[in-house]
XYZ file of C-alpha atoms in Angstrom:
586
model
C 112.418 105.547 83.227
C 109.968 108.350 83.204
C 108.544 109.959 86.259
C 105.443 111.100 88.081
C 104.617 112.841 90.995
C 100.784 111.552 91.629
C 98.652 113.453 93.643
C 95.597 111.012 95.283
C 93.203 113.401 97.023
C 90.605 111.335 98.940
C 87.823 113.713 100.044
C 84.663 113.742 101.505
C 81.786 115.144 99.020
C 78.133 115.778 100.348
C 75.410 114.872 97.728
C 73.598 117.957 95.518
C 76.799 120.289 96.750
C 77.922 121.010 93.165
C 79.962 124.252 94.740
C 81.525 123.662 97.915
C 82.498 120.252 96.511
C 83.840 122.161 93.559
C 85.702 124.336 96.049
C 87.119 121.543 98.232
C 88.567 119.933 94.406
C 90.210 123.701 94.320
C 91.399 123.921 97.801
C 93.215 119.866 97.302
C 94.517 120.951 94.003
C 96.344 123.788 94.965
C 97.343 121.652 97.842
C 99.004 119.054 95.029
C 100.289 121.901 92.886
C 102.324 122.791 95.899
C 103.678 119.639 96.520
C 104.679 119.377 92.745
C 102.383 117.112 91.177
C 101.948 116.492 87.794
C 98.993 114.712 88.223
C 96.007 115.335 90.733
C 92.932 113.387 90.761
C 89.763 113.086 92.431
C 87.279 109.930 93.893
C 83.873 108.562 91.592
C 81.602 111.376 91.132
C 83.740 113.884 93.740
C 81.857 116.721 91.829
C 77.971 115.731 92.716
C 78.519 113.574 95.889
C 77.845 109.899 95.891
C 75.347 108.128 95.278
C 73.255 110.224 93.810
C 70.457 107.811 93.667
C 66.886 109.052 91.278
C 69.077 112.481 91.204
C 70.825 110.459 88.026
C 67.503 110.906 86.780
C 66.519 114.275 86.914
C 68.110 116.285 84.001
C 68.185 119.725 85.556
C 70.975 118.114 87.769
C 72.712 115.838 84.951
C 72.953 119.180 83.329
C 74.375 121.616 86.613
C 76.556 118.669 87.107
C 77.939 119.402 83.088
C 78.164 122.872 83.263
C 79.667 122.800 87.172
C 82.395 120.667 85.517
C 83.363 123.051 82.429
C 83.140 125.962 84.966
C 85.358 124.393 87.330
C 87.994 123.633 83.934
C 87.958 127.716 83.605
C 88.314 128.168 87.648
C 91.588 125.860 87.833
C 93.133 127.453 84.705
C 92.268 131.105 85.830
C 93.743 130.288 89.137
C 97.156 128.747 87.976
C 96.662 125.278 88.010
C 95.771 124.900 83.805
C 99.169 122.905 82.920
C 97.938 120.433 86.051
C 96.034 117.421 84.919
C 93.303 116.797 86.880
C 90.811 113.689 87.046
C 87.039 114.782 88.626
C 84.249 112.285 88.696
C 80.854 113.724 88.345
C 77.211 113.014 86.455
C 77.171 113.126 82.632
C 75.240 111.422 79.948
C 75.418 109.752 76.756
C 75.989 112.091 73.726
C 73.489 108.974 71.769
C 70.850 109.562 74.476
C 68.131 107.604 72.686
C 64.809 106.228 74.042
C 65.380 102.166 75.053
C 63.523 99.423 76.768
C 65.532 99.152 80.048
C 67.871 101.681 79.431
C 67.560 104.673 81.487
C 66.115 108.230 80.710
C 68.208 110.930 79.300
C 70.813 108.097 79.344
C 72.657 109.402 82.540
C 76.521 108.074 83.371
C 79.133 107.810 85.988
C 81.180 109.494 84.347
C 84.972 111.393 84.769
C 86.879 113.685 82.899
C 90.051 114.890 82.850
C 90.624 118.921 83.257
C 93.358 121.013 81.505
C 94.694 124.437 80.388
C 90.759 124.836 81.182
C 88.529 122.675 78.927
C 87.877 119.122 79.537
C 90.068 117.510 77.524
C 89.327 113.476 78.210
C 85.637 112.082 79.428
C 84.639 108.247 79.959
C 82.024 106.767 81.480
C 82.619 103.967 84.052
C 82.232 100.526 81.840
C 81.183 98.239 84.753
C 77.923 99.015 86.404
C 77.084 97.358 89.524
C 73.779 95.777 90.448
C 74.277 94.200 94.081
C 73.735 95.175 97.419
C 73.626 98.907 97.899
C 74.036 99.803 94.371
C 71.836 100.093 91.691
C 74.026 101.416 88.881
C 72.081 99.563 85.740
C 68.925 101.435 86.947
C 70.543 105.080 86.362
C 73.398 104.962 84.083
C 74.251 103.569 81.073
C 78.002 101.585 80.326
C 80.893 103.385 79.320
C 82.265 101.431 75.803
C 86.144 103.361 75.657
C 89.557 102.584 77.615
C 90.596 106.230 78.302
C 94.641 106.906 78.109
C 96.450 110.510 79.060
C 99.816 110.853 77.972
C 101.349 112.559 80.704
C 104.943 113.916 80.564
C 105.824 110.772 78.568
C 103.587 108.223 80.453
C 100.490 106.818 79.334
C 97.973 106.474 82.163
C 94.891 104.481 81.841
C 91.825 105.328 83.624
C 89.031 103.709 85.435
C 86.145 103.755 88.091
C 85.685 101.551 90.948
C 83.229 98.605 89.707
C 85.283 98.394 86.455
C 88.668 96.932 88.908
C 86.086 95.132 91.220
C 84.930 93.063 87.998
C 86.529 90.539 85.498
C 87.567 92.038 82.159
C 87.200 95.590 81.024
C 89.394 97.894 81.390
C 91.652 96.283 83.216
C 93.042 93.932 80.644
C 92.353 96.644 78.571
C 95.200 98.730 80.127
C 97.356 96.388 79.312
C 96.354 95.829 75.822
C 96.768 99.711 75.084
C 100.113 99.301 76.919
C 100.077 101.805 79.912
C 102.338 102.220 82.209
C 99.990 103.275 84.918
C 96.117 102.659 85.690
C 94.436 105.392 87.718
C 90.905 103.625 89.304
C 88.830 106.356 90.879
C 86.423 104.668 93.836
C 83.804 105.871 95.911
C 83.688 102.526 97.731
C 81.844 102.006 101.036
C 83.043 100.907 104.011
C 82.290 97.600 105.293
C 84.219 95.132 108.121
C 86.992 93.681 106.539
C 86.837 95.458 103.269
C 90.021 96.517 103.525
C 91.871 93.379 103.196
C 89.710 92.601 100.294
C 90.517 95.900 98.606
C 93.953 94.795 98.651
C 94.092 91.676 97.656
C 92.383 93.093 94.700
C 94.008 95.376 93.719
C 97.332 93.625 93.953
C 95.835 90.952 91.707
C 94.495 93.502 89.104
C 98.081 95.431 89.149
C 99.697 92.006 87.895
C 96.343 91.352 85.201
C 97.220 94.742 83.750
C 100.550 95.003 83.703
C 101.191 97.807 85.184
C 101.232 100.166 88.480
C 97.541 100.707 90.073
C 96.462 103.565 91.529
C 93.277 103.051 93.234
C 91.908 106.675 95.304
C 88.867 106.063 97.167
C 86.491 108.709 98.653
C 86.133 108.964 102.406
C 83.424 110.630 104.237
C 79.210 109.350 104.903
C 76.741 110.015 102.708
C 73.133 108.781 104.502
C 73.654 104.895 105.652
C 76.649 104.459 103.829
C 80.243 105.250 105.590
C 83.455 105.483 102.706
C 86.871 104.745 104.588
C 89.732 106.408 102.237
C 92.147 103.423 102.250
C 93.878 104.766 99.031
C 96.529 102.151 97.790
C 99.674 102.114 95.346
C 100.325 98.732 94.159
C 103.235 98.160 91.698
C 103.312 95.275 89.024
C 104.688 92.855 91.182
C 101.494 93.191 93.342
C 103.588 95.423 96.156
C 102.192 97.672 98.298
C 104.047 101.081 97.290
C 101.921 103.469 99.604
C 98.449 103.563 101.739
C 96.575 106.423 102.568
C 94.826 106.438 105.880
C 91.384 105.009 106.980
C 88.793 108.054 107.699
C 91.090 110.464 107.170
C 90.469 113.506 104.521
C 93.994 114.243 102.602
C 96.171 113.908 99.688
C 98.649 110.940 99.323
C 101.455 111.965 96.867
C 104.288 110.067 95.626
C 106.409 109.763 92.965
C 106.688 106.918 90.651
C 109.010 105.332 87.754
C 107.355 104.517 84.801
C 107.755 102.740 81.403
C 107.658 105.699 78.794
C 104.928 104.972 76.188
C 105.415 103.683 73.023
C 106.594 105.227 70.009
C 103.906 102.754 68.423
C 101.212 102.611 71.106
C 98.013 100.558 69.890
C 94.856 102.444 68.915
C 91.544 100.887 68.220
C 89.256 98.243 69.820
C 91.109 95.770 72.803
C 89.359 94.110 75.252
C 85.328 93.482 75.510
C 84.945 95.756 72.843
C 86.467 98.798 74.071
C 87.982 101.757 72.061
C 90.932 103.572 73.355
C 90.617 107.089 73.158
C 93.868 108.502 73.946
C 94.672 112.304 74.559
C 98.140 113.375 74.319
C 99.222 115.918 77.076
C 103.063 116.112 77.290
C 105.425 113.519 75.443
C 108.276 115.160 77.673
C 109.746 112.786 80.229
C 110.382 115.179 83.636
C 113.926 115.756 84.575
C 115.358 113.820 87.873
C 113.661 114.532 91.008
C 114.980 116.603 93.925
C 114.080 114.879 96.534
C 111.349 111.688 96.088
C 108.259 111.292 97.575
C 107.654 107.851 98.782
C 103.946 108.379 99.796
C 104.080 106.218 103.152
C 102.206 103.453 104.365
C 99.615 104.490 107.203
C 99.376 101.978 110.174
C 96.238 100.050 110.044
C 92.842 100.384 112.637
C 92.719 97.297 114.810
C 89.033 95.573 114.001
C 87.115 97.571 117.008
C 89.076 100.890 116.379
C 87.957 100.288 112.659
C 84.460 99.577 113.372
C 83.983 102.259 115.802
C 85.867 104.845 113.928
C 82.959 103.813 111.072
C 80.091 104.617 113.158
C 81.676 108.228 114.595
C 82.042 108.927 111.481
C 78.670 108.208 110.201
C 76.977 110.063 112.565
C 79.274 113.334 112.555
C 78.183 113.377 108.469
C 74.710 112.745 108.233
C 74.337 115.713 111.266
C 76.700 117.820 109.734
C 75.199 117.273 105.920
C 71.538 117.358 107.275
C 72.589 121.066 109.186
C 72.166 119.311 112.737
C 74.193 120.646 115.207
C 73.240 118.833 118.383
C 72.132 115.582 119.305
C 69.492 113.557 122.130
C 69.447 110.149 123.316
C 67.449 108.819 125.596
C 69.500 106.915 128.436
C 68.441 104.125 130.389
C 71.375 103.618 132.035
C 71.725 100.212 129.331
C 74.576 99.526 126.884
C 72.967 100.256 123.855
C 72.122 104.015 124.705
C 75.459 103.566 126.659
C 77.736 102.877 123.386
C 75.064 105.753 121.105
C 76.053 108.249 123.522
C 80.375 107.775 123.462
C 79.632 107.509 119.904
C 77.858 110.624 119.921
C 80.145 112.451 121.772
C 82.955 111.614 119.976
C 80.923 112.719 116.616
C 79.553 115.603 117.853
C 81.536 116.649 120.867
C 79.589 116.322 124.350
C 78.725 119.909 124.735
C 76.452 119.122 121.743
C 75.337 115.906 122.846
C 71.735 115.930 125.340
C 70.965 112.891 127.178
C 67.682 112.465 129.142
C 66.860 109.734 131.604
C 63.310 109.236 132.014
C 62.524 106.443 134.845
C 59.701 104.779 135.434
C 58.485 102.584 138.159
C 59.985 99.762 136.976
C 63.946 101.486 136.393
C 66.567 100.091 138.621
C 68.117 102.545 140.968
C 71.652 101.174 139.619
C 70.028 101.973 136.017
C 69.312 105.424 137.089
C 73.217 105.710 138.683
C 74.624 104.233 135.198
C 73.007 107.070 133.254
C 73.927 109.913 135.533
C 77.608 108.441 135.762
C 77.588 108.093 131.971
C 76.725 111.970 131.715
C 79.751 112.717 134.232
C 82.210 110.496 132.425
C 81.506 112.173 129.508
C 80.317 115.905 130.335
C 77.186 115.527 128.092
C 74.323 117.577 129.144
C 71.966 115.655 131.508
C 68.459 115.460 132.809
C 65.766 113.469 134.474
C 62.412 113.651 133.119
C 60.666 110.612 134.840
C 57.471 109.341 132.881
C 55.437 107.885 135.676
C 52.766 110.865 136.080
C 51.828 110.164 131.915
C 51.924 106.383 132.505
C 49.857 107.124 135.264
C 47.721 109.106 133.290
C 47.383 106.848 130.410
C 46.969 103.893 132.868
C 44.126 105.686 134.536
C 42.056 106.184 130.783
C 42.926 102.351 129.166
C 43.755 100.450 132.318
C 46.127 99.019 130.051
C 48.172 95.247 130.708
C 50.444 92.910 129.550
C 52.579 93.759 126.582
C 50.407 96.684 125.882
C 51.515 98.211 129.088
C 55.091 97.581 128.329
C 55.286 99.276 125.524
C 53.401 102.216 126.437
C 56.751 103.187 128.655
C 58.056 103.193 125.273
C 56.403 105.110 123.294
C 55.707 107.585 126.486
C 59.621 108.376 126.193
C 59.677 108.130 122.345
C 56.819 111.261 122.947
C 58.835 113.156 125.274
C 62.006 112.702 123.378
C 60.312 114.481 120.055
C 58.857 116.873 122.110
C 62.327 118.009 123.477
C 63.469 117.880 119.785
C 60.924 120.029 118.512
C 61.723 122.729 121.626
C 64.921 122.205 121.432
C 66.517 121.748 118.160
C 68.101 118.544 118.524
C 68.248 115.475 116.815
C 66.963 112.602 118.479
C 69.494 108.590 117.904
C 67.831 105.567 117.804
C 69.427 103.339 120.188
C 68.440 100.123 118.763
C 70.950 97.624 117.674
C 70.537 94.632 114.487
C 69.775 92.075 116.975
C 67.207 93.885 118.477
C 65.657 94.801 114.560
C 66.073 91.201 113.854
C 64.093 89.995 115.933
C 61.667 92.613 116.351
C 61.998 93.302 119.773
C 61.445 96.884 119.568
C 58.773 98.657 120.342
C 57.051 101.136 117.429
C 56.808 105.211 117.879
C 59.020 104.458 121.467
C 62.909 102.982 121.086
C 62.254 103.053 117.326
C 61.743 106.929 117.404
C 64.209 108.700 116.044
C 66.182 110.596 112.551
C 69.298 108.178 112.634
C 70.563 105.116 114.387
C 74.546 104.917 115.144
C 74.419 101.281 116.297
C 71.334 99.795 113.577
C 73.894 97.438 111.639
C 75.695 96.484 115.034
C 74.640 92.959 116.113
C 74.145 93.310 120.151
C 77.642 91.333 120.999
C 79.306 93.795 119.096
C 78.089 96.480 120.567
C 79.731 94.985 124.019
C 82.529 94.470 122.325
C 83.253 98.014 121.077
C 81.748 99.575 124.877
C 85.058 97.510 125.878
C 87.616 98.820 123.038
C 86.378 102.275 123.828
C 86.882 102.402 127.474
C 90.420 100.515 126.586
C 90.952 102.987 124.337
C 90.654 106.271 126.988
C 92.611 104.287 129.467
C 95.647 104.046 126.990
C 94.993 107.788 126.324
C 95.040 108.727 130.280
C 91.644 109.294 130.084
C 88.276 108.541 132.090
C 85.932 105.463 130.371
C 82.933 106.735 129.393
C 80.772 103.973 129.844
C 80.064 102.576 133.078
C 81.480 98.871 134.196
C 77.891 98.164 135.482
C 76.655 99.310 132.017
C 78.580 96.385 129.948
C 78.751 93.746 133.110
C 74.910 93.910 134.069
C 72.575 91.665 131.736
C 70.615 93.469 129.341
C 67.279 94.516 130.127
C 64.261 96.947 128.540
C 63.177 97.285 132.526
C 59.367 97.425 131.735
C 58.271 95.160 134.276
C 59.429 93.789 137.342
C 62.737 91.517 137.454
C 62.703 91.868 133.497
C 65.821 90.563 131.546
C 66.392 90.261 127.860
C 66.649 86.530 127.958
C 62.715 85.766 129.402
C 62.417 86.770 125.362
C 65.505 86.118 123.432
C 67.879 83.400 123.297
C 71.805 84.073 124.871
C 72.949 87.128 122.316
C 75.886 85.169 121.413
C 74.404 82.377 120.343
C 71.030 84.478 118.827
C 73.650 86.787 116.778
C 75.279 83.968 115.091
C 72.346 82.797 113.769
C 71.370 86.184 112.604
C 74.487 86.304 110.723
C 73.711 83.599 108.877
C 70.144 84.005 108.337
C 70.475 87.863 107.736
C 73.925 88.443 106.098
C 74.418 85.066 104.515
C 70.924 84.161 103.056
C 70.971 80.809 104.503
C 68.269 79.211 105.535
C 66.860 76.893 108.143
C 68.010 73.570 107.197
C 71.904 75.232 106.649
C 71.619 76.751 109.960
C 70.729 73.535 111.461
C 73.933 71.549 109.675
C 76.213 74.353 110.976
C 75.621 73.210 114.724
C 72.264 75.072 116.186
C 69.806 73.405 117.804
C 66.540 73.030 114.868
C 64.128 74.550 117.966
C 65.761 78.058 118.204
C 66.666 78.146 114.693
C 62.833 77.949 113.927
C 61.565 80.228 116.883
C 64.358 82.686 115.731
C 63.880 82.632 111.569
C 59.935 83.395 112.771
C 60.643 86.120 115.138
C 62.994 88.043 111.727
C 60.323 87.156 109.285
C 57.398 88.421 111.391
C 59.265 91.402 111.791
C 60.106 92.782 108.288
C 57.249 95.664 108.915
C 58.767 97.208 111.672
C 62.261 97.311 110.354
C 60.769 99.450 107.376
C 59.942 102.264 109.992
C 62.993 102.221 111.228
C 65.219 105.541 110.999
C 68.461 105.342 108.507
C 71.727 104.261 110.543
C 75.300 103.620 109.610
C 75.900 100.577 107.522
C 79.049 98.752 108.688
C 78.469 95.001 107.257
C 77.969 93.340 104.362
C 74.080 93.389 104.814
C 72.805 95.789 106.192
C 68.892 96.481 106.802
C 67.583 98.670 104.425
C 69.358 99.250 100.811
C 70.745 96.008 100.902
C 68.228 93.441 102.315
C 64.689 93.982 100.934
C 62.227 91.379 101.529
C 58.274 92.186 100.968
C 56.215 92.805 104.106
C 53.327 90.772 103.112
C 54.870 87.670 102.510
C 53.719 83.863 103.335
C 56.784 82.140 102.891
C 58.462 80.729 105.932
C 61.839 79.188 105.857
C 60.144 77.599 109.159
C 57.650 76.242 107.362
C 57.094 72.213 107.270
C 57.959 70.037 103.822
């Protein structure tokens, strides 16, 4: 059978960088031309950064995104690397652009090309466009209508993007119809929990639908909210796992595979939902025996916590280092929220760039005050104590203030000295809140909400115990010093605005409050399901009220890492003025 040596280069791309990710494509395929591949590719739209959002829509950048493309063609061939096929997603458009009721402007696509001997030789656009949940693919691009094949050294590879495995028909059954022996899907495919035994399933299931070997490379990296994992796989036709790439790991994953040689007689024409294959013949040569084979390897998998954690570490360390933030500052209360923010933090960021301030009041616990400062020493983070009571003073002594008013005032007292120090200082300040907490609206506006990102946003607040405990287990199987505090995790949970204050005066137990959360926020059921699944009809309806009443203050809340399958923001979007009530009687 004929051979391959396949090159799958998962990389991290930043958004608008049309050079330095054209660079990094350089930099991984001279890596792969080292190594002996004959054929390197590249996640969805490597070349722009993804997703590129109302960008699609602006043709100054459809355009830079063309040209960047062609110019990187002549950069790969001028360097040495012209015989080396290489697949690069990036922004195109239609060649018909033409003016349509609900078709987008200038006709934009997710597109990818194949590069060689310096011109682009092969384009498609992806065929399936998704319209759920973060994505929003029919309101930028238009559909792809070919099934792309490269004859390479004697193989004919098929080639797709991400949504066009993920959906039924297409190009998958297409690859089959045009007879390859190998389908290449390029993915820029976020992260969410337990995505990656989805992914495989699929893509085992699509290997046997097409026939053939699937390659699917997926992009790793954070881009905004969204967090991409890698988690490259190799999947023969028997739906076998023939190699994995890491999870949140930058690298190339080559191997070498046996493939049917293409056919003398290979079908042209339309197969499958319409689609035209548009074949380009590279080498008909099969490649002589190898030397020594390249198996690829199978990286060990991240336990769920390790996974989860790694997510949010690397969310953080991207949107500071894309946004050209170098240091960080989180308010610590001593509390496992700002607790978990700050290990995350330093892990991102490394602690010398990591600030923490505690800023007492009248009402903080001296064992609140010893949690922060022991945090800080656990960690080596730089620490202060600003304490707010002369300004709550103050503002007590002009509004005489009382109640919930004076609560919050604590708040928004540190919210105000925490942008000050950012505004002196340079750093970025983290959001401590968690989901639970943006559920149900108990935050308090311009005080814990303030802030330019939020590590732990999509983390319901048992999680967020849960992970404090993996990561102290995790530096005591390393020989190292827990960051956070035992108090921190065991004590219960309290904002410590007035006296004796504990979460539960408010909210129900968080166990029981975040299961109902997950079903009312990520699951769209509503109050009537919740009761059937077990929870008593009294909390359900005080809870649904507390999350509708609080849509309005989730939409001033800063950006965080998305880590489940609904997160707020991109993917849940309810109105703010809005009189329906799933608490309401009928």
């Amino acid at each position: 059978m004929p051979q391959l040596r396949l090159a799958l280069n998962q990389i991290d791309s930043t958004v608008g960088d049309l050079a330095g990710n054209a660079e990094s494509i350089v930099h991984w395929t001279r890596h792969s031309a080292e190594q002996g591949a004959h054929l390197v590719a590249f996640p969805e739209m490597a070349l722009t950064g993804y997703p590129v959002e109302d960008l699609a829509l602006r043709s100054s950048f459809v355009e830079a995104s063309r040209e960047a493309l062609r110019a990187l063609a002549r950069r790969l061939d001028a360097e040495g690397f012209g015989e080396l096929p290489v697949i690069v997603g990036y922004l195109d458009r239609s060649e018909r652009a033409e003016p349509r009721l609900g078709r987008p402007a200038g006709s934009p696509e997710n597109a990818a090309a194949v590069l060689h001997r310096g011109t682009v030789v092969l384009r498609f656009a992806k065929h399936h466009l998704p319209n759920y949940g973060v994505f929003d693919e029919f309101r930028y691009f238009v559909q792809g209508d070919t099934m792309p094949v490269v004859r390479v050294h004697g193989v004919d590879v098929a080639l797709a993007i991400c949504e066009d495995l993920w959906q039924e028909g297409g190009r998958v059954p297409a690859a089959r119809s045009a007879n390859a022996g190998l389908l290449v899907s390029i993915n820029a495919s976020p992260y969410e929990q337990n995505k990656d035994d989805t992914r495989l399933e699929l893509v085992r299931k699509r290997a046997q639908e097409a026939g053939c070997t699937i390659a699917y490379l997926a992009m790793i990296g954070g881009q905004d909210e969204l967090v991409f994992d890698g988690d490259s796989i190799v999947v023969g036709t028997d739906g076998e796992v023939i190699a994995r790439a890491p999870q949140f790991s930058e690298g190339s994953v080559l191997l070498d595979l046996d493939l049917p040689a293409a056919s003398a007689d290979a079908p042209e024409g339309v197969v499958d939902d319409g689609l035209r294959i548009d074949r380009v013949i590279l080498s008909e040569d099969p490649l002589p025996a190898y030397e020594a084979e390249l198996t690829g390897g199978y990286a060990d998998r991240l336990d769920d916590d390790e996974e989860v954690y790694s997510a949010l570490v690397v969310g953080l360390r991207a949107y500071a280092a894309k946004n050209g933030f170098r240091s960080v500052l989180i308010g610590l209360s001593g509390g496992i929220d700002s607790a978990l923010v700050a290990a995350i933090a330093c892990d991102a960021v490394g602690a010398q760039n990591v600030y923490g301030v505690s800023m007492p009041s009248k009402y903080s616990s001296d064992h609140s005050r010893g949690d922060a400062a022991e945090l800080a020493r656990r960690t080596g983070l730089h620490f202060r104590t600003v304490s707010i009571e002369p300004m709550f003073d103050a503002y007590m002594g002009a509004l005489a203030l009382t109640g919930l008013a004076e609560e919050n005032l604590q708040s928004r007292l540190r919210g105000t000295l925490l942008m000050a120090l950012s505004n002196e200082e340079g750093h970025i300040v983290l959001a401590p809140g968690n989901k639970s907490e943006l559920a149900v609206g108990y935050s308090t506006l311009y005080g814990d909400s303030v802030g330019a990102y939020g590590p732990i946003k999509d983390v319901y607040k048992s999680t967020v115990f849960r992970l404090a405990r993996w990561r102290n287990r995790a530096a005591e199987e390393r020989g190292q010093i827990p960051p956070i505090p035992e108090s921190s995790i065991s004590k219960p949970p309290s904002a410590e605005l007035r006296p004796g204050q504990v979460d539960t005066d408010s909210l129900p137990d968080y166990d029981v409050l975040d299961r109902i959360l997950a079903l009312y926020v990520d699951r769209d059921q509503g109050k009537d399901a919740i009761v059937a699944a077990g929870f008593d009809e009294e909390l359900v309806t005080r809870t649904l009220r507390m999350v509708d009443m609080a849509e309005y203050k989730r939409r001033q809340y800063p950006p965080g890492t998305k880590i489940s399958a609904k997160g707020f923001g991109k993917d849940r979007r309810l109105p703010v003025t809005n009189r329906w009530r799933e608490t309401t009687s009928r």
